[in-house]
mmCIF file with all atom_site columns, C-alpha atoms and ligand atoms in Angstrom:
data_model
loop_
_atom_site.group_PDB
_atom_site.id
_atom_site.type_symbol
_atom_site.label_atom_id
_atom_site.label_alt_id
_atom_site.label_comp_id
_atom_site.label_asym_id
_atom_site.label_entity_id
_atom_site.label_seq_id
_atom_site.pdbx_PDB_ins_code
_atom_site.Cartn_x
_atom_site.Cartn_y
_atom_site.Cartn_z
_atom_site.occupancy
_atom_site.B_iso_or_equiv
_atom_site.pdbx_formal_charge
_atom_site.auth_seq_id
_atom_site.auth_comp_id
_atom_site.auth_asym_id
_atom_site.auth_atom_id
_atom_site.pdbx_PDB_model_num
ATOM   1   C CA . UNK A 1 1   ? -0.013 -0.008 -0.022  1.00 60.00 ? 1   UNK A CA 1
ATOM   2   C CA . UNK A 1 2   ? 2.648  2.439  1.087   1.00 63.00 ? 2   UNK A CA 1
ATOM   3   C CA . UNK A 1 3   ? 4.628  1.505  -1.984  1.00 64.00 ? 3   UNK A CA 1
ATOM   4   C CA . UNK A 1 4   ? 1.754  2.221  -4.254  1.00 66.00 ? 4   UNK A CA 1
ATOM   5   C CA . UNK A 1 5   ? 1.329  5.638  -2.642  1.00 63.00 ? 5   UNK A CA 1
ATOM   6   C CA . UNK A 1 6   ? 4.995  6.375  -3.144  1.00 62.00 ? 6   UNK A CA 1
ATOM   7   C CA . UNK A 1 7   ? 4.729  5.287  -6.807  1.00 59.00 ? 7   UNK A CA 1
ATOM   8   C CA . UNK A 1 8   ? 1.721  7.600  -7.288  1.00 63.00 ? 8   UNK A CA 1
ATOM   9   C CA . UNK A 1 9   ? 3.737  10.535 -5.760  1.00 56.00 ? 9   UNK A CA 1
ATOM   10  C CA . UNK A 1 10  ? 6.679  9.701  -7.934  1.00 56.00 ? 10  UNK A CA 1
ATOM   11  C CA . UNK A 1 11  ? 4.669  9.622  -11.145 1.00 60.00 ? 11  UNK A CA 1
ATOM   12  C CA . UNK A 1 12  ? 2.962  12.884 -10.218 1.00 51.00 ? 12  UNK A CA 1
ATOM   13  C CA . UNK A 1 13  ? 6.432  14.372 -9.747  1.00 53.00 ? 13  UNK A CA 1
ATOM   14  C CA . UNK A 1 14  ? 7.588  13.084 -13.100 1.00 51.00 ? 14  UNK A CA 1
ATOM   15  C CA . UNK A 1 15  ? 4.359  14.414 -14.639 1.00 50.00 ? 15  UNK A CA 1
ATOM   16  C CA . UNK A 1 16  ? 4.924  17.870 -13.332 1.00 51.00 ? 16  UNK A CA 1
ATOM   17  C CA . UNK A 1 17  ? 8.538  17.806 -14.493 1.00 48.00 ? 17  UNK A CA 1
ATOM   18  C CA . UNK A 1 18  ? 7.285  16.900 -17.945 1.00 48.00 ? 18  UNK A CA 1
ATOM   19  C CA . UNK A 1 19  ? 4.786  19.807 -17.897 1.00 47.00 ? 19  UNK A CA 1
ATOM   20  C CA . UNK A 1 20  ? 7.584  22.138 -16.877 1.00 48.00 ? 20  UNK A CA 1
ATOM   21  C CA . UNK A 1 21  ? 9.889  20.964 -19.611 1.00 48.00 ? 21  UNK A CA 1
ATOM   22  C CA . UNK A 1 22  ? 7.172  21.489 -22.290 1.00 49.00 ? 22  UNK A CA 1
ATOM   23  C CA . UNK A 1 23  ? 6.967  25.084 -21.102 1.00 45.00 ? 23  UNK A CA 1
ATOM   24  C CA . UNK A 1 24  ? 10.574 25.445 -22.585 1.00 45.00 ? 24  UNK A CA 1
ATOM   25  C CA . UNK A 1 25  ? 8.862  26.238 -25.886 1.00 77.00 ? 25  UNK A CA 1
ATOM   26  C CA . UNK A 1 26  ? 10.029 29.831 -25.445 1.00 91.00 ? 26  UNK A CA 1
ATOM   27  C CA . UNK A 1 27  ? 13.459 28.470 -26.529 1.00 91.00 ? 27  UNK A CA 1
ATOM   28  C CA . UNK A 1 28  ? 11.828 26.654 -29.498 1.00 91.00 ? 28  UNK A CA 1
ATOM   29  C CA . UNK A 1 29  ? 10.133 29.838 -30.501 1.00 90.00 ? 29  UNK A CA 1
ATOM   30  C CA . UNK A 1 30  ? 13.611 31.581 -30.448 1.00 92.00 ? 30  UNK A CA 1
ATOM   31  C CA . UNK A 1 31  ? 15.008 28.852 -32.699 1.00 91.00 ? 31  UNK A CA 1
ATOM   32  C CA . UNK A 1 32  ? 12.038 29.091 -35.105 1.00 89.00 ? 32  UNK A CA 1
ATOM   33  C CA . UNK A 1 33  ? 12.835 32.780 -35.470 1.00 90.00 ? 33  UNK A CA 1
ATOM   34  C CA . UNK A 1 34  ? 16.611 32.292 -36.198 1.00 91.00 ? 34  UNK A CA 1
ATOM   35  C CA . UNK A 1 35  ? 17.632 33.297 -32.677 1.00 95.00 ? 35  UNK A CA 1
ATOM   36  C CA . UNK A 1 36  ? 19.955 31.018 -30.544 1.00 94.00 ? 36  UNK A CA 1
ATOM   37  C CA . UNK A 1 37  ? 18.325 29.511 -27.510 1.00 93.00 ? 37  UNK A CA 1
ATOM   38  C CA . UNK A 1 38  ? 21.042 30.910 -25.245 1.00 93.00 ? 38  UNK A CA 1
ATOM   39  C CA . UNK A 1 39  ? 19.324 34.320 -25.222 1.00 94.00 ? 39  UNK A CA 1
ATOM   40  C CA . UNK A 1 40  ? 17.073 33.049 -22.426 1.00 94.00 ? 40  UNK A CA 1
ATOM   41  C CA . UNK A 1 41  ? 18.206 31.242 -19.335 1.00 94.00 ? 41  UNK A CA 1
ATOM   42  C CA . UNK A 1 42  ? 17.118 27.639 -18.562 1.00 91.00 ? 42  UNK A CA 1
ATOM   43  C CA . UNK A 1 43  ? 14.550 28.503 -16.026 1.00 88.00 ? 43  UNK A CA 1
ATOM   44  C CA . UNK A 1 44  ? 11.559 29.790 -18.070 1.00 92.00 ? 44  UNK A CA 1
ATOM   45  C CA . UNK A 1 45  ? 8.496  29.232 -15.955 1.00 91.00 ? 45  UNK A CA 1
ATOM   46  C CA . UNK A 1 46  ? 5.929  30.261 -18.536 1.00 92.00 ? 46  UNK A CA 1
ATOM   47  C CA . UNK A 1 47  ? 5.683  32.404 -21.648 1.00 94.00 ? 47  UNK A CA 1
ATOM   48  C CA . UNK A 1 48  ? 3.071  33.839 -23.919 1.00 94.00 ? 48  UNK A CA 1
ATOM   49  C CA . UNK A 1 49  ? 3.337  34.889 -27.582 1.00 93.00 ? 49  UNK A CA 1
ATOM   50  C CA . UNK A 1 50  ? 0.789  36.643 -29.619 1.00 94.00 ? 50  UNK A CA 1
ATOM   51  C CA . UNK A 1 51  ? 1.421  35.131 -33.040 1.00 89.00 ? 51  UNK A CA 1
ATOM   52  C CA . UNK A 1 52  ? -0.383 38.010 -34.766 1.00 93.00 ? 52  UNK A CA 1
ATOM   53  C CA . UNK A 1 53  ? 1.431  40.945 -33.214 1.00 95.00 ? 53  UNK A CA 1
ATOM   54  C CA . UNK A 1 54  ? 4.501  39.145 -32.005 1.00 94.00 ? 54  UNK A CA 1
ATOM   55  C CA . UNK A 1 55  ? 4.155  40.472 -28.585 1.00 96.00 ? 55  UNK A CA 1
ATOM   56  C CA . UNK A 1 56  ? 5.762  38.157 -26.036 1.00 96.00 ? 56  UNK A CA 1
ATOM   57  C CA . UNK A 1 57  ? 6.161  37.880 -22.339 1.00 97.00 ? 57  UNK A CA 1
ATOM   58  C CA . UNK A 1 58  ? 8.568  35.403 -20.579 1.00 96.00 ? 58  UNK A CA 1
ATOM   59  C CA . UNK A 1 59  ? 8.225  34.687 -16.961 1.00 96.00 ? 59  UNK A CA 1
ATOM   60  C CA . UNK A 1 60  ? 11.528 33.554 -15.314 1.00 95.00 ? 60  UNK A CA 1
ATOM   61  C CA . UNK A 1 61  ? 10.019 33.127 -11.862 1.00 94.00 ? 61  UNK A CA 1
ATOM   62  C CA . UNK A 1 62  ? 12.495 35.575 -10.372 1.00 94.00 ? 62  UNK A CA 1
ATOM   63  C CA . UNK A 1 63  ? 15.374 37.849 -11.304 1.00 95.00 ? 63  UNK A CA 1
ATOM   64  C CA . UNK A 1 64  ? 18.380 36.190 -12.765 1.00 95.00 ? 64  UNK A CA 1
ATOM   65  C CA . UNK A 1 65  ? 21.997 37.146 -13.081 1.00 95.00 ? 65  UNK A CA 1
ATOM   66  C CA . UNK A 1 66  ? 24.375 35.386 -15.442 1.00 93.00 ? 66  UNK A CA 1
ATOM   67  C CA . UNK A 1 67  ? 27.693 35.781 -17.321 1.00 89.00 ? 67  UNK A CA 1
ATOM   68  C CA . UNK A 1 68  ? 27.585 36.075 -21.084 1.00 81.00 ? 68  UNK A CA 1
ATOM   69  C CA . UNK A 1 69  ? 30.292 34.582 -23.258 1.00 73.00 ? 69  UNK A CA 1
ATOM   70  C CA . UNK A 1 70  ? 32.795 35.307 -24.636 1.00 73.00 ? 70  UNK A CA 1
ATOM   71  C CA . UNK A 1 71  ? 33.661 38.574 -22.842 1.00 78.00 ? 71  UNK A CA 1
ATOM   72  C CA . UNK A 1 72  ? 32.098 37.597 -19.461 1.00 83.00 ? 72  UNK A CA 1
ATOM   73  C CA . UNK A 1 73  ? 29.599 40.423 -19.468 1.00 86.00 ? 73  UNK A CA 1
ATOM   74  C CA . UNK A 1 74  ? 27.402 40.346 -16.451 1.00 93.00 ? 74  UNK A CA 1
ATOM   75  C CA . UNK A 1 75  ? 23.744 40.209 -17.530 1.00 94.00 ? 75  UNK A CA 1
ATOM   76  C CA . UNK A 1 76  ? 20.659 40.752 -15.424 1.00 96.00 ? 76  UNK A CA 1
ATOM   77  C CA . UNK A 1 77  ? 17.266 39.409 -16.365 1.00 96.00 ? 77  UNK A CA 1
ATOM   78  C CA . UNK A 1 78  ? 14.096 40.741 -14.744 1.00 97.00 ? 78  UNK A CA 1
ATOM   79  C CA . UNK A 1 79  ? 11.478 38.334 -13.517 1.00 96.00 ? 79  UNK A CA 1
ATOM   80  C CA . UNK A 1 80  ? 9.463  39.256 -16.601 1.00 97.00 ? 80  UNK A CA 1
ATOM   81  C CA . UNK A 1 81  ? 10.948 39.877 -20.009 1.00 98.00 ? 81  UNK A CA 1
ATOM   82  C CA . UNK A 1 82  ? 8.710  41.415 -22.655 1.00 98.00 ? 82  UNK A CA 1
ATOM   83  C CA . UNK A 1 83  ? 9.123  42.562 -26.216 1.00 98.00 ? 83  UNK A CA 1
ATOM   84  C CA . UNK A 1 84  ? 7.925  42.087 -29.685 1.00 97.00 ? 84  UNK A CA 1
ATOM   85  C CA . UNK A 1 85  ? 9.181  39.220 -31.973 1.00 94.00 ? 85  UNK A CA 1
ATOM   86  C CA . UNK A 1 86  ? 9.032  40.043 -35.645 1.00 91.00 ? 86  UNK A CA 1
ATOM   87  C CA . UNK A 1 87  ? 10.938 38.344 -38.437 1.00 87.00 ? 87  UNK A CA 1
ATOM   88  C CA . UNK A 1 88  ? 14.580 38.006 -37.341 1.00 92.00 ? 88  UNK A CA 1
ATOM   89  C CA . UNK A 1 89  ? 14.153 40.846 -34.886 1.00 96.00 ? 89  UNK A CA 1
ATOM   90  C CA . UNK A 1 90  ? 13.208 41.423 -31.288 1.00 97.00 ? 90  UNK A CA 1
ATOM   91  C CA . UNK A 1 91  ? 11.983 44.974 -30.680 1.00 96.00 ? 91  UNK A CA 1
ATOM   92  C CA . UNK A 1 92  ? 10.896 46.967 -27.602 1.00 97.00 ? 92  UNK A CA 1
ATOM   93  C CA . UNK A 1 93  ? 12.719 44.584 -25.399 1.00 98.00 ? 93  UNK A CA 1
ATOM   94  C CA . UNK A 1 94  ? 12.311 45.103 -21.749 1.00 98.00 ? 94  UNK A CA 1
ATOM   95  C CA . UNK A 1 95  ? 13.934 43.201 -18.876 1.00 98.00 ? 95  UNK A CA 1
ATOM   96  C CA . UNK A 1 96  ? 17.473 42.386 -20.078 1.00 97.00 ? 96  UNK A CA 1
ATOM   97  C CA . UNK A 1 97  ? 20.403 44.557 -18.865 1.00 96.00 ? 97  UNK A CA 1
ATOM   98  C CA . UNK A 1 98  ? 24.151 44.147 -19.441 1.00 93.00 ? 98  UNK A CA 1
ATOM   99  C CA . UNK A 1 99  ? 26.912 45.578 -17.318 1.00 92.00 ? 99  UNK A CA 1
ATOM   100 C CA . UNK A 1 100 ? 29.672 47.251 -19.365 1.00 87.00 ? 100 UNK A CA 1
ATOM   101 C CA . UNK A 1 101 ? 31.942 50.253 -18.802 1.00 85.00 ? 101 UNK A CA 1
ATOM   102 C CA . UNK A 1 102 ? 30.846 50.356 -15.151 1.00 90.00 ? 102 UNK A CA 1
ATOM   103 C CA . UNK A 1 103 ? 27.146 50.828 -16.001 1.00 91.00 ? 103 UNK A CA 1
ATOM   104 C CA . UNK A 1 104 ? 24.068 48.769 -16.581 1.00 94.00 ? 104 UNK A CA 1
ATOM   105 C CA . UNK A 1 105 ? 22.659 49.081 -20.116 1.00 93.00 ? 105 UNK A CA 1
ATOM   106 C CA . UNK A 1 106 ? 19.228 48.004 -21.079 1.00 96.00 ? 106 UNK A CA 1
ATOM   107 C CA . UNK A 1 107 ? 19.120 45.925 -24.235 1.00 96.00 ? 107 UNK A CA 1
ATOM   108 C CA . UNK A 1 108 ? 16.309 47.410 -26.275 1.00 97.00 ? 108 UNK A CA 1
ATOM   109 C CA . UNK A 1 109 ? 16.424 45.178 -29.312 1.00 97.00 ? 109 UNK A CA 1
ATOM   110 C CA . UNK A 1 110 ? 18.151 42.145 -30.751 1.00 97.00 ? 110 UNK A CA 1
ATOM   111 C CA . UNK A 1 111 ? 18.568 41.446 -34.591 1.00 97.00 ? 111 UNK A CA 1
ATOM   112 C CA . UNK A 1 112 ? 19.483 38.171 -36.079 1.00 95.00 ? 112 UNK A CA 1
ATOM   113 C CA . UNK A 1 113 ? 21.723 38.880 -39.055 1.00 93.00 ? 113 UNK A CA 1
ATOM   114 C CA . UNK A 1 114 ? 23.301 35.821 -40.742 1.00 89.00 ? 114 UNK A CA 1
ATOM   115 C CA . UNK A 1 115 ? 25.677 34.328 -38.280 1.00 94.00 ? 115 UNK A CA 1
ATOM   116 C CA . UNK A 1 116 ? 25.578 37.351 -36.007 1.00 96.00 ? 116 UNK A CA 1
ATOM   117 C CA . UNK A 1 117 ? 23.372 38.852 -33.380 1.00 95.00 ? 117 UNK A CA 1
ATOM   118 C CA . UNK A 1 118 ? 23.166 42.603 -33.284 1.00 96.00 ? 118 UNK A CA 1
ATOM   119 C CA . UNK A 1 119 ? 22.327 43.859 -29.771 1.00 95.00 ? 119 UNK A CA 1
ATOM   120 C CA . UNK A 1 120 ? 20.789 47.322 -29.558 1.00 96.00 ? 120 UNK A CA 1
ATOM   121 C CA . UNK A 1 121 ? 21.204 49.607 -26.636 1.00 94.00 ? 121 UNK A CA 1
ATOM   122 C CA . UNK A 1 122 ? 19.235 52.651 -27.584 1.00 87.00 ? 122 UNK A CA 1
ATOM   123 C CA . UNK A 1 123 ? 21.085 54.116 -30.591 1.00 88.00 ? 123 UNK A CA 1
ATOM   124 C CA . UNK A 1 124 ? 24.152 52.079 -30.081 1.00 91.00 ? 124 UNK A CA 1
ATOM   125 C CA . UNK A 1 125 ? 24.637 48.494 -31.267 1.00 94.00 ? 125 UNK A CA 1
ATOM   126 C CA . UNK A 1 126 ? 27.089 45.680 -30.881 1.00 91.00 ? 126 UNK A CA 1
ATOM   127 C CA . UNK A 1 127 ? 27.566 42.632 -33.034 1.00 93.00 ? 127 UNK A CA 1
ATOM   128 C CA . UNK A 1 128 ? 28.344 39.093 -31.674 1.00 92.00 ? 128 UNK A CA 1
ATOM   129 C CA . UNK A 1 129 ? 28.571 35.719 -33.343 1.00 94.00 ? 129 UNK A CA 1
ATOM   130 C CA . UNK A 1 130 ? 25.276 33.817 -32.718 1.00 94.00 ? 130 UNK A CA 1
ATOM   131 C CA . UNK A 1 131 ? 27.171 30.682 -31.851 1.00 93.00 ? 131 UNK A CA 1
ATOM   132 C CA . UNK A 1 132 ? 28.303 32.325 -28.607 1.00 92.00 ? 132 UNK A CA 1
ATOM   133 C CA . UNK A 1 133 ? 24.676 31.829 -27.510 1.00 93.00 ? 133 UNK A CA 1
ATOM   134 C CA . UNK A 1 134 ? 24.066 28.191 -28.481 1.00 92.00 ? 134 UNK A CA 1
ATOM   135 C CA . UNK A 1 135 ? 24.046 27.069 -24.814 1.00 90.00 ? 135 UNK A CA 1
ATOM   136 C CA . UNK A 1 136 ? 21.259 27.930 -22.454 1.00 89.00 ? 136 UNK A CA 1
ATOM   137 C CA . UNK A 1 137 ? 22.839 29.771 -19.491 1.00 90.00 ? 137 UNK A CA 1
ATOM   138 C CA . UNK A 1 138 ? 21.798 29.042 -15.955 1.00 89.00 ? 138 UNK A CA 1
ATOM   139 C CA . UNK A 1 139 ? 21.181 31.755 -13.440 1.00 91.00 ? 139 UNK A CA 1
ATOM   140 C CA . UNK A 1 140 ? 23.757 32.351 -10.762 1.00 88.00 ? 140 UNK A CA 1
ATOM   141 C CA . UNK A 1 141 ? 23.034 33.126 -7.184  1.00 67.00 ? 141 UNK A CA 1
ATOM   142 C CA . UNK A 1 142 ? 19.248 33.151 -7.379  1.00 57.00 ? 142 UNK A CA 1
ATOM   143 C CA . UNK A 1 143 ? 17.471 34.265 -4.253  1.00 51.00 ? 143 UNK A CA 1
ATOM   144 C CA . UNK A 1 144 ? 14.295 32.319 -5.074  1.00 51.00 ? 144 UNK A CA 1
ATOM   145 C CA . UNK A 1 145 ? 14.223 28.547 -5.535  1.00 49.00 ? 145 UNK A CA 1
ATOM   146 C CA . UNK A 1 146 ? 16.449 27.367 -8.400  1.00 43.00 ? 146 UNK A CA 1
ATOM   147 C CA . UNK A 1 147 ? 15.024 25.453 -11.248 1.00 42.00 ? 147 UNK A CA 1
HETATM 148 C C1 . LIG B 2 .   ? -2.890 39.791 -30.600 1.00 53.39 ? 201 LIG B C1 1
HETATM 149 O O1 . LIG B 2 .   ? -2.450 40.921 -31.342 1.00 53.39 ? 201 LIG B O1 1
HETATM 150 C C2 . LIG B 2 .   ? -3.485 41.433 -32.198 1.00 53.39 ? 201 LIG B C2 1
HETATM 151 C C3 . LIG B 2 .   ? -2.855 42.514 -33.041 1.00 53.39 ? 201 LIG B C3 1
HETATM 152 O O2 . LIG B 2 .   ? -2.219 43.499 -32.263 1.00 53.39 ? 201 LIG B O2 1
HETATM 153 C C4 . LIG B 2 .   ? -4.602 41.865 -31.326 1.00 53.39 ? 201 LIG B C4 1
HETATM 154 O O3 . LIG B 2 .   ? -5.684 42.318 -32.166 1.00 53.39 ? 201 LIG B O3 1
HETATM 155 C C5 . LIG B 2 .   ? -5.132 40.766 -30.426 1.00 53.39 ? 201 LIG B C5 1
HETATM 156 O O4 . LIG B 2 .   ? -6.195 41.162 -29.628 1.00 53.39 ? 201 LIG B O4 1
HETATM 157 C C6 . LIG B 2 .   ? -4.013 40.130 -29.695 1.00 53.39 ? 201 LIG B C6 1
HETATM 158 N N1 . LIG B 2 .   ? -4.486 38.874 -29.014 1.00 53.39 ? 201 LIG B N1 1
HETATM 159 C C7 . LIG B 2 .   ? -4.349 38.714 -27.751 1.00 53.39 ? 201 LIG B C7 1
HETATM 160 C C8 . LIG B 2 .   ? -4.792 37.402 -27.247 1.00 53.39 ? 201 LIG B C8 1
HETATM 161 O O5 . LIG B 2 .   ? -3.873 39.507 -27.010 1.00 53.39 ? 201 LIG B O5 1
#
């Protein structure tokens, strides 16, 4: 009897893990739009995308700090990242900041251009090879429960 109960709990756990992993479609959506999956950390809790307008919202469950390759820039993700996904372009981005030159800069847009990604910070832009973002980064030092 106790064994059966434990089995039931175990299968419930596996079931909820499966549900969580299907919510990783935010990364699939990036791929489908010629963006590398590494633009979002592993712990996406939920996400919405309006396929008509391209408006999206990604819920990371908490703020997230991580180090971006190859120059080890410190990046900070808000709990909620929003923007608009149009062909090969993310516009009106909100919720991703990068530390450079002793300041935090909000990344306002990202363009996918051939093998490169162009990050826009207001009027300024910086180009990086897309392959630097092939791996999904994990958050470092999260205060809330880690995924
Ligand atoms: C999706 O975007 C379209 C165009 O902006 C809008 O008309 C529609 O109401 C949106 N749908 C949802 C579910 O927000």
